[in-house]
Amino acid sequence: MIKRNIDKLALVRISVVVSYDQKANKLNFSDLKIERLYTEDEVSKIVDEKCGELERKIEKIRSIIGSI
């Protein structure tokens, strides 16, 4: 999980495809997916940061255009 940059306390969804091999009498696991889930607070924080960054860029562009 550390290689995927996922914290130990983070919410994750793990999904896997399982098939049964009757000859070998065992379960075969494939197509493992680990998805990081975000809380509403985390999403709000990320959105606020991105919006703030974009607003600063817009203001910078406006000041450049205004000086022309």
mmCIF file with all atom_site columns, C-alpha atoms in Angstrom:
data_model
loop_
_atom_site.group_PDB
_atom_site.id
_atom_site.type_symbol
_atom_site.label_atom_id
_atom_site.label_alt_id
_atom_site.label_comp_id
_atom_site.label_asym_id
_atom_site.label_entity_id
_atom_site.label_seq_id
_atom_site.pdbx_PDB_ins_code
_atom_site.Cartn_x
_atom_site.Cartn_y
_atom_site.Cartn_z
_atom_site.occupancy
_atom_site.B_iso_or_equiv
_atom_site.pdbx_formal_charge
_atom_site.auth_seq_id
_atom_site.auth_comp_id
_atom_site.auth_asym_id
_atom_site.auth_atom_id
_atom_site.pdbx_PDB_model_num
ATOM 1  C CA . MET A 1 1  ? 0.000   0.000   0.000   1.00 0.00 ? 1  MET A CA 1
ATOM 2  C CA . ILE A 1 2  ? 2.927   2.335   0.629   1.00 0.00 ? 2  ILE A CA 1
ATOM 3  C CA . LYS A 1 3  ? 4.021   2.024   -3.017  1.00 0.00 ? 3  LYS A CA 1
ATOM 4  C CA . ARG A 1 4  ? 0.550   3.216   -4.008  1.00 0.00 ? 4  ARG A CA 1
ATOM 5  C CA . ASN A 1 5  ? 0.857   6.213   -1.678  1.00 0.00 ? 5  ASN A CA 1
ATOM 6  C CA . ILE A 1 6  ? -2.072  5.076   0.477   1.00 0.00 ? 6  ILE A CA 1
ATOM 7  C CA . ASP A 1 7  ? -2.040  5.824   4.205   1.00 0.00 ? 7  ASP A CA 1
ATOM 8  C CA . LYS A 1 8  ? -2.590  2.975   6.690   1.00 0.00 ? 8  LYS A CA 1
ATOM 9  C CA . LEU A 1 9  ? -5.795  4.593   7.945   1.00 0.00 ? 9  LEU A CA 1
ATOM 10 C CA . ALA A 1 10 ? -7.186  5.436   4.503   1.00 0.00 ? 10 ALA A CA 1
ATOM 11 C CA . LEU A 1 11 ? -10.426 3.937   3.310   1.00 0.00 ? 11 LEU A CA 1
ATOM 12 C CA . VAL A 1 12 ? -9.874  1.507   0.448   1.00 0.00 ? 12 VAL A CA 1
ATOM 13 C CA . ARG A 1 13 ? -12.000 -0.781  -1.666  1.00 0.00 ? 13 ARG A CA 1
ATOM 14 C CA . ILE A 1 14 ? -10.392 -4.060  -2.658  1.00 0.00 ? 14 ILE A CA 1
ATOM 15 C CA . SER A 1 15 ? -12.006 -6.034  -5.441  1.00 0.00 ? 15 SER A CA 1
ATOM 16 C CA . VAL A 1 16 ? -10.862 -9.282  -6.970  1.00 0.00 ? 16 VAL A CA 1
ATOM 17 C CA . VAL A 1 17 ? -12.145 -11.874 -9.424  1.00 0.00 ? 17 VAL A CA 1
ATOM 18 C CA . VAL A 1 18 ? -12.251 -15.367 -7.949  1.00 0.00 ? 18 VAL A CA 1
ATOM 19 C CA . SER A 1 19 ? -12.658 -18.597 -9.857  1.00 0.00 ? 19 SER A CA 1
ATOM 20 C CA . TYR A 1 20 ? -12.655 -22.168 -8.601  1.00 0.00 ? 20 TYR A CA 1
ATOM 21 C CA . ASP A 1 21 ? -10.389 -24.785 -10.183 1.00 0.00 ? 21 ASP A CA 1
ATOM 22 C CA . GLN A 1 22 ? -12.059 -28.152 -9.591  1.00 0.00 ? 22 GLN A CA 1
ATOM 23 C CA . LYS A 1 23 ? -9.056  -30.186 -10.746 1.00 0.00 ? 23 LYS A CA 1
ATOM 24 C CA . ALA A 1 24 ? -6.633  -28.467 -8.377  1.00 0.00 ? 24 ALA A CA 1
ATOM 25 C CA . ASN A 1 25 ? -9.361  -27.989 -5.751  1.00 0.00 ? 25 ASN A CA 1
ATOM 26 C CA . LYS A 1 26 ? -8.358  -24.380 -5.126  1.00 0.00 ? 26 LYS A CA 1
ATOM 27 C CA . LEU A 1 27 ? -9.488  -20.795 -5.610  1.00 0.00 ? 27 LEU A CA 1
ATOM 28 C CA . ASN A 1 28 ? -7.767  -18.640 -8.226  1.00 0.00 ? 28 ASN A CA 1
ATOM 29 C CA . PHE A 1 29 ? -7.604  -14.908 -7.600  1.00 0.00 ? 29 PHE A CA 1
ATOM 30 C CA . SER A 1 30 ? -7.063  -12.450 -10.444 1.00 0.00 ? 30 SER A CA 1
ATOM 31 C CA . ASP A 1 31 ? -7.699  -8.855  -11.481 1.00 0.00 ? 31 ASP A CA 1
ATOM 32 C CA . LEU A 1 32 ? -6.865  -7.344  -8.075  1.00 0.00 ? 32 LEU A CA 1
ATOM 33 C CA . LYS A 1 33 ? -7.930  -3.689  -7.772  1.00 0.00 ? 33 LYS A CA 1
ATOM 34 C CA . ILE A 1 34 ? -7.180  -1.445  -4.811  1.00 0.00 ? 34 ILE A CA 1
ATOM 35 C CA . GLU A 1 35 ? -9.043  1.863   -4.919  1.00 0.00 ? 35 GLU A CA 1
ATOM 36 C CA . ARG A 1 36 ? -8.470  4.754   -2.529  1.00 0.00 ? 36 ARG A CA 1
ATOM 37 C CA . LEU A 1 37 ? -11.748 6.209   -1.267  1.00 0.00 ? 37 LEU A CA 1
ATOM 38 C CA . TYR A 1 38 ? -11.968 9.828   -0.140  1.00 0.00 ? 38 TYR A CA 1
ATOM 39 C CA . THR A 1 39 ? -14.205 11.297  2.528   1.00 0.00 ? 39 THR A CA 1
ATOM 40 C CA . GLU A 1 40 ? -16.350 14.321  1.760   1.00 0.00 ? 40 GLU A CA 1
ATOM 41 C CA . ASP A 1 41 ? -14.028 16.522  3.824   1.00 0.00 ? 41 ASP A CA 1
ATOM 42 C CA . GLU A 1 42 ? -10.979 15.357  1.875   1.00 0.00 ? 42 GLU A CA 1
ATOM 43 C CA . VAL A 1 43 ? -12.702 16.016  -1.447  1.00 0.00 ? 43 VAL A CA 1
ATOM 44 C CA . SER A 1 44 ? -13.818 19.473  -0.311  1.00 0.00 ? 44 SER A CA 1
ATOM 45 C CA . LYS A 1 45 ? -10.266 20.319  0.745   1.00 0.00 ? 45 LYS A CA 1
ATOM 46 C CA . ILE A 1 46 ? -8.832  19.172  -2.602  1.00 0.00 ? 46 ILE A CA 1
ATOM 47 C CA . VAL A 1 47 ? -11.478 21.095  -4.563  1.00 0.00 ? 47 VAL A CA 1
ATOM 48 C CA . ASP A 1 48 ? -10.901 24.248  -2.502  1.00 0.00 ? 48 ASP A CA 1
ATOM 49 C CA . GLU A 1 49 ? -7.144  24.034  -3.080  1.00 0.00 ? 49 GLU A CA 1
ATOM 50 C CA . LYS A 1 50 ? -7.565  23.557  -6.838  1.00 0.00 ? 50 LYS A CA 1
ATOM 51 C CA . CYS A 1 51 ? -10.157 26.339  -7.105  1.00 0.00 ? 51 CYS A CA 1
ATOM 52 C CA . GLY A 1 52 ? -7.920  28.717  -5.164  1.00 0.00 ? 52 GLY A CA 1
ATOM 53 C CA . GLU A 1 53 ? -5.012  27.881  -7.441  1.00 0.00 ? 53 GLU A CA 1
ATOM 54 C CA . LEU A 1 54 ? -7.133  28.495  -10.542 1.00 0.00 ? 54 LEU A CA 1
ATOM 55 C CA . GLU A 1 55 ? -8.480  31.769  -9.155  1.00 0.00 ? 55 GLU A CA 1
ATOM 56 C CA . ARG A 1 56 ? -4.906  32.997  -8.608  1.00 0.00 ? 56 ARG A CA 1
ATOM 57 C CA . LYS A 1 57 ? -4.008  32.060  -12.191 1.00 0.00 ? 57 LYS A CA 1
ATOM 58 C CA . ILE A 1 58 ? -7.103  33.858  -13.518 1.00 0.00 ? 58 ILE A CA 1
ATOM 59 C CA . GLU A 1 59 ? -6.199  36.997  -11.574 1.00 0.00 ? 59 GLU A CA 1
ATOM 60 C CA . LYS A 1 60 ? -2.652  36.828  -12.914 1.00 0.00 ? 60 LYS A CA 1
ATOM 61 C CA . ILE A 1 61 ? -3.963  36.508  -16.477 1.00 0.00 ? 61 ILE A CA 1
ATOM 62 C CA . ARG A 1 62 ? -6.378  39.420  -15.909 1.00 0.00 ? 62 ARG A CA 1
ATOM 63 C CA . SER A 1 63 ? -3.553  41.617  -14.642 1.00 0.00 ? 63 SER A CA 1
ATOM 64 C CA . ILE A 1 64 ? -1.431  40.721  -17.678 1.00 0.00 ? 64 ILE A CA 1
ATOM 65 C CA . ILE A 1 65 ? -4.313  41.462  -20.053 1.00 0.00 ? 65 ILE A CA 1
ATOM 66 C CA . GLY A 1 66 ? -5.147  44.693  -18.185 1.00 0.00 ? 66 GLY A CA 1
ATOM 67 C CA . SER A 1 67 ? -1.597  45.975  -18.603 1.00 0.00 ? 67 SER A CA 1
ATOM 68 C CA . ILE A 1 68 ? -1.655  45.496  -22.385 1.00 0.00 ? 68 ILE A CA 1
#
